[in-house]
């Protein structure tokens, strides 16, 4: 395998991609949680992993700085997917994109009354498309984190955020009132790299696909 760069984010994506890499015979030599290195060599000469912010993975792959990457559907929607081939749902880092409001806020009624909702989110594109499809007027407020705080201090009526266990919502007295879509991570491939390094990249895609099919 020569000259392959794989973009991953540390945390759940790195951890959950490890078994898939192993199925392709690729084992990173360091753990990004303990190493400060951003370029991690693997047991395969010429195959390396670069550690980037989760939302930056599509950008690295789009511009060919990485040949492959793993990114959440949430991130891919916000990015737009330009220049990317996304052949495989890896079924990892699963969660749901939800609308949440403070406990006691009558969301269904607010929507029915045609109220103009203030919605805070990191996922502006997803939120805009969701409420446009429902015909609900919204003022969108872009945030970069701690979305749960926004309705508690009057910045927003509702948030659009990823929910896995619901623990963070509960701890902040919020309730999920609508599912927008289920989320999992996809393998993304640079389209030009696929043409130039077809056999190596196809081998990795095939190994990932078999591993996904075999996992419960
Ligand atoms: P950062 O933590 O760098 O601000 P991030 O929260 O997008 O960025 P991660 O926490 O590593 O990055 O999440 C990576 C991906 O994991 C998300 O894009 C999403 O697809 C998925 N994911 C699964 N469960 C959750 C969750 N409960 N919260 C956030 N992301 C989740
Ligand atoms: Mg995070």
PDB file of N, CA, C and O in Angstrom, residues 48-80:
ATOM      1  N   UNK A  48      -0.614   6.387   6.310  1.00  0.00           N
ATOM      2  CA  UNK A  48      -0.586   7.185   7.536  1.00  0.00           C
ATOM      3  C   UNK A  48      -1.971   7.738   7.839  1.00  0.00           C
ATOM      4  O   UNK A  48      -2.829   7.852   6.957  1.00  0.00           O
ATOM      5  N   UNK A  49      -2.149   8.050   9.113  1.00  0.00           N
ATOM      6  CA  UNK A  49      -3.409   8.628   9.575  1.00  0.00           C
ATOM      7  C   UNK A  49      -3.118  10.066   9.996  1.00  0.00           C
ATOM      8  O   UNK A  49      -2.119  10.319  10.686  1.00  0.00           O
ATOM      9  N   UNK A  50      -3.946  11.008   9.556  1.00  0.00           N
ATOM     10  CA  UNK A  50      -3.817  12.381  10.049  1.00  0.00           C
ATOM     11  C   UNK A  50      -5.006  12.681  10.954  1.00  0.00           C
ATOM     12  O   UNK A  50      -6.135  12.270  10.682  1.00  0.00           O
ATOM     13  N   UNK A  51      -4.709  13.353  12.064  1.00  0.00           N
ATOM     14  CA  UNK A  51      -5.738  13.624  13.073  1.00  0.00           C
ATOM     15  C   UNK A  51      -6.216  15.066  12.900  1.00  0.00           C
ATOM     16  O   UNK A  51      -5.440  16.021  13.052  1.00  0.00           O
ATOM     17  N   UNK A  52      -7.498  15.225  12.545  1.00  0.00           N
ATOM     18  CA  UNK A  52      -8.067  16.554  12.317  1.00  0.00           C
ATOM     19  C   UNK A  52      -9.370  16.687  13.092  1.00  0.00           C
ATOM     20  O   UNK A  52      -9.930  15.692  13.578  1.00  0.00           O
ATOM     21  N   UNK A  53      -9.853  17.881  13.220  1.00  0.00           N
ATOM     22  CA  UNK A  53     -11.153  18.137  13.834  1.00  0.00           C
ATOM     23  C   UNK A  53     -12.236  17.401  13.036  1.00  0.00           C
ATOM     24  O   UNK A  53     -12.175  17.381  11.799  1.00  0.00           O
ATOM     25  N   UNK A  54     -13.223  16.829  13.724  1.00  0.00           N
ATOM     26  CA  UNK A  54     -14.265  16.045  13.046  1.00  0.00           C
ATOM     27  C   UNK A  54     -14.870  16.799  11.859  1.00  0.00           C
ATOM     28  O   UNK A  54     -15.041  16.248  10.771  1.00  0.00           O
ATOM     29  N   UNK A  55     -15.162  18.081  12.057  1.00  0.00           N
ATOM     30  CA  UNK A  55     -15.816  18.843  10.989  1.00  0.00           C
ATOM     31  C   UNK A  55     -14.851  19.243   9.871  1.00  0.00           C
ATOM     32  O   UNK A  55     -15.285  19.739   8.829  1.00  0.00           O
ATOM     33  N   UNK A  56     -13.549  19.019  10.069  1.00  0.00           N
ATOM     34  CA  UNK A  56     -12.570  19.320   9.019  1.00  0.00           C
ATOM     35  C   UNK A  56     -12.246  18.125   8.126  1.00  0.00           C
ATOM     36  O   UNK A  56     -11.600  18.286   7.090  1.00  0.00           O
ATOM     37  N   UNK A  57     -12.698  16.932   8.500  1.00  0.00           N
ATOM     38  CA  UNK A  57     -12.378  15.735   7.705  1.00  0.00           C
ATOM     39  C   UNK A  57     -12.791  15.892   6.232  1.00  0.00           C
ATOM     40  O   UNK A  57     -11.978  15.648   5.338  1.00  0.00           O
ATOM     41  N   UNK A  58     -14.032  16.324   5.934  1.00  0.00           N
ATOM     42  CA  UNK A  58     -14.408  16.439   4.517  1.00  0.00           C
ATOM     43  C   UNK A  58     -13.526  17.429   3.748  1.00  0.00           C
ATOM     44  O   UNK A  58     -13.260  17.222   2.562  1.00  0.00           O
ATOM     45  N   UNK A  59     -13.067  18.465   4.412  1.00  0.00           N
ATOM     46  CA  UNK A  59     -12.235  19.468   3.748  1.00  0.00           C
ATOM     47  C   UNK A  59     -10.879  18.884   3.354  1.00  0.00           C
ATOM     48  O   UNK A  59     -10.410  19.092   2.232  1.00  0.00           O
ATOM     49  N   UNK A  60     -10.254  18.146   4.268  1.00  0.00           N
ATOM     50  CA  UNK A  60      -8.965  17.507   3.955  1.00  0.00           C
ATOM     51  C   UNK A  60      -9.106  16.537   2.790  1.00  0.00           C
ATOM     52  O   UNK A  60      -8.243  16.463   1.920  1.00  0.00           O
ATOM     53  N   UNK A  61     -10.208  15.797   2.764  1.00  0.00           N
ATOM     54  CA  UNK A  61     -10.405  14.802   1.700  1.00  0.00           C
ATOM     55  C   UNK A  61     -10.800  15.499   0.391  1.00  0.00           C
ATOM     56  O   UNK A  61     -10.305  15.153  -0.681  1.00  0.00           O
ATOM     57  N   UNK A  62     -11.630  16.515   0.469  1.00  0.00           N
ATOM     58  CA  UNK A  62     -12.053  17.266  -0.722  1.00  0.00           C
ATOM     59  C   UNK A  62     -10.846  17.800  -1.491  1.00  0.00           C
ATOM     60  O   UNK A  62     -10.785  17.717  -2.719  1.00  0.00           O
ATOM     61  N   UNK A  63      -9.875  18.358  -0.762  1.00  0.00           N
ATOM     62  CA  UNK A  63      -8.710  18.963  -1.416  1.00  0.00           C
ATOM     63  C   UNK A  63      -7.579  17.969  -1.652  1.00  0.00           C
ATOM     64  O   UNK A  63      -6.510  18.348  -2.131  1.00  0.00           O
ATOM     65  N   UNK A  64      -7.783  16.711  -1.296  1.00  0.00           N
ATOM     66  CA  UNK A  64      -6.780  15.681  -1.573  1.00  0.00           C
ATOM     67  C   UNK A  64      -5.618  15.662  -0.605  1.00  0.00           C
ATOM     68  O   UNK A  64      -4.637  14.956  -0.830  1.00  0.00           O
ATOM     69  N   UNK A  65      -5.703  16.435   0.487  1.00  0.00           N
ATOM     70  CA  UNK A  65      -4.666  16.376   1.518  1.00  0.00           C
ATOM     71  C   UNK A  65      -4.742  15.037   2.238  1.00  0.00           C
ATOM     72  O   UNK A  65      -3.759  14.569   2.795  1.00  0.00           O
ATOM     73  N   UNK A  66      -5.924  14.437   2.209  1.00  0.00           N
ATOM     74  CA  UNK A  66      -6.105  13.055   2.638  1.00  0.00           C
ATOM     75  C   UNK A  66      -6.846  12.336   1.511  1.00  0.00           C
ATOM     76  O   UNK A  66      -7.666  12.935   0.820  1.00  0.00           O
ATOM     77  N   UNK A  67      -6.512  11.056   1.310  1.00  0.00           N
ATOM     78  CA  UNK A  67      -7.181  10.286   0.260  1.00  0.00           C
ATOM     79  C   UNK A  67      -8.537   9.779   0.723  1.00  0.00           C
ATOM     80  O   UNK A  67      -9.479   9.668  -0.060  1.00  0.00           O
ATOM     81  N   UNK A  68      -8.577   9.443   2.011  1.00  0.00           N
ATOM     82  CA  UNK A  68      -9.776   8.864   2.616  1.00  0.00           C
ATOM     83  C   UNK A  68     -10.039   9.555   3.941  1.00  0.00           C
ATOM     84  O   UNK A  68      -9.121  10.139   4.527  1.00  0.00           O
ATOM     85  N   UNK A  69     -11.248   9.407   4.430  1.00  0.00           N
ATOM     86  CA  UNK A  69     -11.543   9.921   5.763  1.00  0.00           C
ATOM     87  C   UNK A  69     -12.819   9.293   6.276  1.00  0.00           C
ATOM     88  O   UNK A  69     -13.527   8.600   5.544  1.00  0.00           O
ATOM     89  N   UNK A  70     -13.081   9.541   7.550  1.00  0.00           N
ATOM     90  CA  UNK A  70     -14.325   9.071   8.153  1.00  0.00           C
ATOM     91  C   UNK A  70     -15.009  10.283   8.777  1.00  0.00           C
ATOM     92  O   UNK A  70     -14.409  10.993   9.592  1.00  0.00           O
ATOM     93  N   UNK A  71     -16.257  10.521   8.363  1.00  0.00           N
ATOM     94  CA  UNK A  71     -16.979  11.705   8.851  1.00  0.00           C
ATOM     95  C   UNK A  71     -18.437  11.378   9.105  1.00  0.00           C
ATOM     96  O   UNK A  71     -19.045  10.586   8.374  1.00  0.00           O
ATOM     97  N   UNK A  72     -18.995  11.993  10.134  1.00  0.00           N
ATOM     98  CA  UNK A  72     -20.412  11.828  10.458  1.00  0.00           C
ATOM     99  C   UNK A  72     -21.292  12.418   9.364  1.00  0.00           C
ATOM    100  O   UNK A  72     -20.911  13.380   8.691  1.00  0.00           O
ATOM    101  N   UNK A  73     -22.493  11.840   9.226  1.00  0.00           N
ATOM    102  CA  UNK A  73     -23.452  12.360   8.249  1.00  0.00           C
ATOM    103  C   UNK A  73     -23.786  13.824   8.557  1.00  0.00           C
ATOM    104  O   UNK A  73     -23.986  14.632   7.649  1.00  0.00           O
ATOM    105  N   UNK A  74     -23.839  14.164   9.833  1.00  0.00           N
ATOM    106  CA  UNK A  74     -24.066  15.548  10.274  1.00  0.00           C
ATOM    107  C   UNK A  74     -23.036  16.490   9.660  1.00  0.00           C
ATOM    108  O   UNK A  74     -23.371  17.542   9.105  1.00  0.00           O
ATOM    109  N   UNK A  75     -21.776  16.076   9.731  1.00  0.00           N
ATOM    110  CA  UNK A  75     -20.672  16.886   9.220  1.00  0.00           C
ATOM    111  C   UNK A  75     -20.723  16.958   7.690  1.00  0.00           C
ATOM    112  O   UNK A  75     -20.490  18.011   7.096  1.00  0.00           O
ATOM    113  N   UNK A  76     -21.061  15.835   7.058  1.00  0.00           N
ATOM    114  CA  UNK A  76     -21.102  15.797   5.588  1.00  0.00           C
ATOM    115  C   UNK A  76     -22.209  16.681   5.039  1.00  0.00           C
ATOM    116  O   UNK A  76     -22.024  17.347   4.019  1.00  0.00           O
ATOM    117  N   UNK A  77     -23.339  16.714   5.736  1.00  0.00           N
ATOM    118  CA  UNK A  77     -24.438  17.581   5.282  1.00  0.00           C
ATOM    119  C   UNK A  77     -24.008  19.046   5.351  1.00  0.00           C
ATOM    120  O   UNK A  77     -24.198  19.808   4.407  1.00  0.00           O
ATOM    121  N   UNK A  78     -23.413  19.428   6.458  1.00  0.00           N
ATOM    122  CA  UNK A  78     -22.999  20.841   6.607  1.00  0.00           C
ATOM    123  C   UNK A  78     -21.915  21.195   5.592  1.00  0.00           C
ATOM    124  O   UNK A  78     -21.888  22.305   5.067  1.00  0.00           O
ATOM    125  N   UNK A  79     -21.017  20.258   5.303  1.00  0.00           N
ATOM    126  CA  UNK A  79     -19.944  20.492   4.333  1.00  0.00           C
ATOM    127  C   UNK A  79     -20.481  20.591   2.915  1.00  0.00           C
ATOM    128  O   UNK A  79     -20.011  21.416   2.115  1.00  0.00           O
ATOM    129  N   UNK A  80     -21.444  19.747   2.574  1.00  0.00           N
ATOM    130  CA  UNK A  80     -22.027  19.756   1.235  1.00  0.00           C
ATOM    131  C   UNK A  80     -21.572  18.581   0.374  1.00  0.00           C
ATOM    132  O   UNK A  80     -22.201  18.261  -0.623  1.00  0.00           O
TER     133      UNK A  80
END
